[in-house]
Tab-separated table of C-alpha atoms in Angstrom:
chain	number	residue	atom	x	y	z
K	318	UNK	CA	32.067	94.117	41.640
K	319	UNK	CA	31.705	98.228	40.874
K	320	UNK	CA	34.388	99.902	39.241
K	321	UNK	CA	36.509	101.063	41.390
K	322	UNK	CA	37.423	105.112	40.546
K	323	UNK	CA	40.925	106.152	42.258
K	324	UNK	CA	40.614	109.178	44.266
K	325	UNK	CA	43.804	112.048	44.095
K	326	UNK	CA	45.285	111.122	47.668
K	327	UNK	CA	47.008	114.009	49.681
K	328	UNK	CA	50.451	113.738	51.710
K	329	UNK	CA	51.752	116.620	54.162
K	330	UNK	CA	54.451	118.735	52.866
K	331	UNK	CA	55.096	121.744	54.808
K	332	UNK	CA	52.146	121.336	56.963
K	333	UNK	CA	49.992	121.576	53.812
K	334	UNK	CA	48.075	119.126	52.314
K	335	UNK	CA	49.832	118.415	48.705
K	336	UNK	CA	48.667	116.117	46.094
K	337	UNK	CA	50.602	112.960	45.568
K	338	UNK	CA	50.971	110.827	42.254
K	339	UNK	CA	47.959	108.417	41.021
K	340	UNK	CA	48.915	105.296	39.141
K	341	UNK	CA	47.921	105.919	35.680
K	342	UNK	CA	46.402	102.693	35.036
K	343	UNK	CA	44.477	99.630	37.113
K	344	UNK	CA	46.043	97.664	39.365
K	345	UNK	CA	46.188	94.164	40.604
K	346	UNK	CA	43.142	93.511	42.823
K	347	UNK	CA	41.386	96.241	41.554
K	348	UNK	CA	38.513	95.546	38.836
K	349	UNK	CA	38.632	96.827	35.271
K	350	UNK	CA	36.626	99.808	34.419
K	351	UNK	CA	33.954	99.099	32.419
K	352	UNK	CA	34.593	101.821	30.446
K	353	UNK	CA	37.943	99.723	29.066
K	354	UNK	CA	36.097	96.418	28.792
K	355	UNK	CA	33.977	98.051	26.235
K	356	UNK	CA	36.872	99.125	24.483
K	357	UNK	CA	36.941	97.401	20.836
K	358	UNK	CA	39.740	95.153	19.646
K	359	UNK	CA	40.132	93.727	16.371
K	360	UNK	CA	39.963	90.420	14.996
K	361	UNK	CA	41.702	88.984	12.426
K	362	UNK	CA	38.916	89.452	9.545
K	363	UNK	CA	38.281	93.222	11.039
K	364	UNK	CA	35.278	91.987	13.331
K	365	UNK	CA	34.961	94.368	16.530
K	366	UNK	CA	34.817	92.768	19.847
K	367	UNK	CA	34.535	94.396	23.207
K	368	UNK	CA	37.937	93.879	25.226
K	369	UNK	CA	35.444	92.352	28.269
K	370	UNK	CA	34.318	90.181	26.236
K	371	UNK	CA	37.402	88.045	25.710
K	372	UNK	CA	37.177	87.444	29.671
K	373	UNK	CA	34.310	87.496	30.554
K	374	UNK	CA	33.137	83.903	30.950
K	375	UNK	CA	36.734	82.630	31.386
K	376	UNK	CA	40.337	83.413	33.020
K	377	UNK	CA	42.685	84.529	30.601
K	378	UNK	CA	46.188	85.349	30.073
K	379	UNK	CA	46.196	89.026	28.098
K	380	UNK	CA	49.897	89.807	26.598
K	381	UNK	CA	49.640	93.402	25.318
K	382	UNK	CA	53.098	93.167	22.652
K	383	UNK	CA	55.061	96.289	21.621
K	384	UNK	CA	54.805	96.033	17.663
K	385	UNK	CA	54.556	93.226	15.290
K	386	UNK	CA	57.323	94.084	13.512
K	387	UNK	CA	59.963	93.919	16.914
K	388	UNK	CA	62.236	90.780	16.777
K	389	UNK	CA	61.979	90.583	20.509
K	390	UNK	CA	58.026	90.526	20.440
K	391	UNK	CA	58.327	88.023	17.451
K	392	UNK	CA	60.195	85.540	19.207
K	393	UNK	CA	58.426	86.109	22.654
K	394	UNK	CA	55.266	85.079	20.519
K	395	UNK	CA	56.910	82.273	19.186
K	396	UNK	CA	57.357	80.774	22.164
K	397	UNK	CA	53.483	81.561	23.077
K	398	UNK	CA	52.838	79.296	20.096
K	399	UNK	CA	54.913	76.412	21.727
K	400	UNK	CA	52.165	76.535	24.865
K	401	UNK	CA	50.330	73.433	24.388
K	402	UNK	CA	46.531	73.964	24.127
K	403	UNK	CA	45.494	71.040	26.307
K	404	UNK	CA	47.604	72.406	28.747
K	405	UNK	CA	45.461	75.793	28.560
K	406	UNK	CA	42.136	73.583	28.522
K	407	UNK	CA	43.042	71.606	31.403
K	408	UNK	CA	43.665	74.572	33.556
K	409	UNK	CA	40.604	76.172	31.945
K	410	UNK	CA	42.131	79.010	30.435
K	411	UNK	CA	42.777	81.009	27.687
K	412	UNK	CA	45.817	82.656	25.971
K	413	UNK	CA	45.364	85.904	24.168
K	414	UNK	CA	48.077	88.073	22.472
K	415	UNK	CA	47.162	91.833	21.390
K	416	UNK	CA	49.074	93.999	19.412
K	417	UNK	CA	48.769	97.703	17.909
K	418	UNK	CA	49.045	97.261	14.154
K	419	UNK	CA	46.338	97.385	11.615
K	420	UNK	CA	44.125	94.006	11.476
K	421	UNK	CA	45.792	93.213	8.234
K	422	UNK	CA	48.999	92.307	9.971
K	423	UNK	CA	47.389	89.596	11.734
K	424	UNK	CA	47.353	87.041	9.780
K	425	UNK	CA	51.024	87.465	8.671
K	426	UNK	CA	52.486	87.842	11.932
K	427	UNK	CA	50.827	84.218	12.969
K	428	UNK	CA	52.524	82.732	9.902
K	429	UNK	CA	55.428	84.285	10.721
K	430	UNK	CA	55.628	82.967	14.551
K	431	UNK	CA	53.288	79.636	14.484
K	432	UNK	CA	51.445	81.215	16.722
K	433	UNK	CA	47.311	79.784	16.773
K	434	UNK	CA	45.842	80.976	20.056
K	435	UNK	CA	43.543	84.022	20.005
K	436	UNK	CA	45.371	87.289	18.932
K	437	UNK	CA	43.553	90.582	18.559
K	438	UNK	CA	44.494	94.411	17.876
K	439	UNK	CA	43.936	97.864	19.216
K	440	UNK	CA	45.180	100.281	16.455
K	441	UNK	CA	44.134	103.086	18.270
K	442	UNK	CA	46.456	102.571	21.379
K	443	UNK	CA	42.974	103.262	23.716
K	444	UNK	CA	43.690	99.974	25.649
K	445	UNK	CA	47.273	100.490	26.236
K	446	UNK	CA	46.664	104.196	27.625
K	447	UNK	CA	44.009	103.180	29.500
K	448	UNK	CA	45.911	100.165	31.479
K	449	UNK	CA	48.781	102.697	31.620
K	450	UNK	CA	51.356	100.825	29.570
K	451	UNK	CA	54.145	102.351	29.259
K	452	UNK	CA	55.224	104.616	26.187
K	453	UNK	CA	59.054	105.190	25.637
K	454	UNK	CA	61.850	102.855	27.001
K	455	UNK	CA	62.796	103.134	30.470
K	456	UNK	CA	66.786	102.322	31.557
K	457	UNK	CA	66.396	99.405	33.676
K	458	UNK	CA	68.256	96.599	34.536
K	459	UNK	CA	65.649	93.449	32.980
K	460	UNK	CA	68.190	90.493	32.743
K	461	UNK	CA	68.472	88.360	30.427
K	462	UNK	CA	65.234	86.833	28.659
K	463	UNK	CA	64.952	82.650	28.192
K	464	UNK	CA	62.791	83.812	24.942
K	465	UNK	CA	64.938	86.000	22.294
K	466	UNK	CA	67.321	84.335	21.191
K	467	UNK	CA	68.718	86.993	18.497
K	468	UNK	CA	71.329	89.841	19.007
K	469	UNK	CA	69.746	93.428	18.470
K	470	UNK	CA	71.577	93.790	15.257
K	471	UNK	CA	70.627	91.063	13.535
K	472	UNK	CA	67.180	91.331	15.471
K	473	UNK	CA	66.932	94.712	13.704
K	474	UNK	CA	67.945	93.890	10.230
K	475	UNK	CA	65.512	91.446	9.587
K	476	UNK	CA	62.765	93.510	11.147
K	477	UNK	CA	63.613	96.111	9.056
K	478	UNK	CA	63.747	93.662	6.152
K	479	UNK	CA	60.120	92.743	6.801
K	480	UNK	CA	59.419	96.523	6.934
K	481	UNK	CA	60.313	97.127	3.648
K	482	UNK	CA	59.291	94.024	1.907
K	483	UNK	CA	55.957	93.730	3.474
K	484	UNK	CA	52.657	95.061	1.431
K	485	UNK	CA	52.494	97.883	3.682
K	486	UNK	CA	55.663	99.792	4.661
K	487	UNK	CA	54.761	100.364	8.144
K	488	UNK	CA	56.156	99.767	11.554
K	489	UNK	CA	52.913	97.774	12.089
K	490	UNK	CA	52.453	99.523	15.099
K	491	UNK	CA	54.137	102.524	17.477
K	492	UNK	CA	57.657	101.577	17.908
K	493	UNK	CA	57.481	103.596	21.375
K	494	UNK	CA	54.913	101.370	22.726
K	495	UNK	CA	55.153	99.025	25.374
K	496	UNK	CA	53.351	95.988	26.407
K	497	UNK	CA	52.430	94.407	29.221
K	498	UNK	CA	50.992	91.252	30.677
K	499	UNK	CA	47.637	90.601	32.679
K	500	UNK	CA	45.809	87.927	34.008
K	501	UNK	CA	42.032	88.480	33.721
K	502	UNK	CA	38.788	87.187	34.787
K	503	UNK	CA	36.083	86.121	34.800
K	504	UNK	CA	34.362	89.569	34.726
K	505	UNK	CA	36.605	92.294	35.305
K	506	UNK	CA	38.711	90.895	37.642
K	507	UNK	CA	42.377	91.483	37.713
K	508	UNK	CA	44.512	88.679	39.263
K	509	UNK	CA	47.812	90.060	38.050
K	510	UNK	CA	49.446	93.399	36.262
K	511	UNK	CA	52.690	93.857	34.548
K	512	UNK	CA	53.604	96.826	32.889
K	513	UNK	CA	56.995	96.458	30.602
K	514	UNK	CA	59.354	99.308	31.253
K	515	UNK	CA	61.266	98.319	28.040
K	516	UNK	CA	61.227	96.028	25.304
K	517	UNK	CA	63.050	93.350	27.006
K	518	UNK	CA	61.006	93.951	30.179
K	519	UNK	CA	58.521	91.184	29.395
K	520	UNK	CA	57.695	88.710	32.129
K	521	UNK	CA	59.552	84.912	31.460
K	522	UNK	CA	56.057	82.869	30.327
K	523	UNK	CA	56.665	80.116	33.148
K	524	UNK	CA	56.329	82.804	35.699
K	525	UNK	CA	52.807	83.729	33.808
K	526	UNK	CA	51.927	80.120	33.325
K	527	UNK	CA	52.815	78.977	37.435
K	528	UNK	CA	50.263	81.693	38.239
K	529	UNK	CA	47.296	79.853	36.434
K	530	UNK	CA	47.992	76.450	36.819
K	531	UNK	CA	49.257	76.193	33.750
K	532	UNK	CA	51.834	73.135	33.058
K	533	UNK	CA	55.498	73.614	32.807
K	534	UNK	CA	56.756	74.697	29.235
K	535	UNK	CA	59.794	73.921	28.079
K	536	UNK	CA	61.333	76.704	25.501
K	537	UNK	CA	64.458	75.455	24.840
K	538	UNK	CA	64.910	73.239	21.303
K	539	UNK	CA	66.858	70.712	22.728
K	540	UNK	CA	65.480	66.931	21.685
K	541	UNK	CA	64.157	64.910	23.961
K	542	UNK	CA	66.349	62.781	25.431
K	543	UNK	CA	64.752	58.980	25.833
K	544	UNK	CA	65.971	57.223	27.985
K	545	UNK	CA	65.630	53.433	27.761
């Protein structure tokens, strides 16, 4: 499918033609530029790899996080680590998280969360601006989210605690960002877009997940019960 370039579109104001707003990123339906699919991301050991390339040959669910060092984008990721890979495989599909930090922080942050599905970075931000996340918070109404489970002050003592006792005394990323969630390919196609509009604007991973075919997860640490 060719990219698809938006054209400014016109409204009448005042019997004059006037230009009206153009989204600032791609949206569902549309294809992604291949411009931004040869966008590099990061791997874990440094290792560029175009951002098309993670899609390509495959459908994939892209979370774009804030920061590694934000309690509510550790914990979100946590619960990405709880998604069972055969559940992935037998919906043929693919689970990838990308953040804006340095490469170095990668391998931490997985520690950290448990999380071993694919996880790339963009620590120049060209991704994000080009799928028009979001930078700065926007007052909205987002509910509550199933997946943090900490209050923002203790959320934001122990992310400042990791600040300062990591090797690098960094935010491990721009604390204004904002994430998002796609679902991509194969090729460029986009099946589905959402932009956060604040850091607890993230969509609830079942949502994601039903739009796949992917399995039921439950988040919650209750036991099993067994009945017998």
């Amino acid at each position: 499918m060719a990219d698809l370039a938006l054209a400014p579109v016109t409204r009448q104001v005042s019997g004059r033609a006037a230009p009206a707003a153009v989204p600032s990123g791609p949206e569902r339906g549309q294809p992604l530029a291949s411009r931004v699919a040869e966008l590099p991301v990061l791997d874990a050991t440094g290792r560029q790899v175009p951002f098309g390339a993670l899609f390509r040959e495959r459908r994939a669910i892209v979370v774009f996080v804030r920061h590694f060092l934000c309690y509510i984008c550790k914990e979100y990721v946590e619960d990405l680590a709880k998604i069972p890979k055969s559940f992935l495989q037998e919906a043929n599909v693919t689970l990838i998280v990308i953040g804006q930090s340095s490469y170095h922080h990668i391998e931490p942050f997985c520690k950290l969360t448990g999380y071993s599905h694919e996880i790339y970075v963009d620590p120049e931000r060209e991704i994000y601006k080009n799928l028009g996340m979001k930078r700065g918070e926007e007052i909205a109404l987002s509910g509550k989210s199933p997946h943090v489970k900490s209050n923002i002050l203790s959320g934001s003592i122990r992310s400042l605690w990791r600040a300062v006792t990591g090797p690098l005394f960094d935010f491990q990323g721009d604390p204004a960002q904002q994430g998002g969630t796609l679902v991509l390919g194969p090729g460029n196609n986009i099946h589905f877009i959402h932009r956060d509009r604040n850091r607890l604007d993230h969509k609830p991973i079942n949502s994601v997940l039903q739009l796949v075919g992917v399995k039921h997860v439950d988040f919650t640490n209750r036991p099993s019960v067994i009945h017998v």
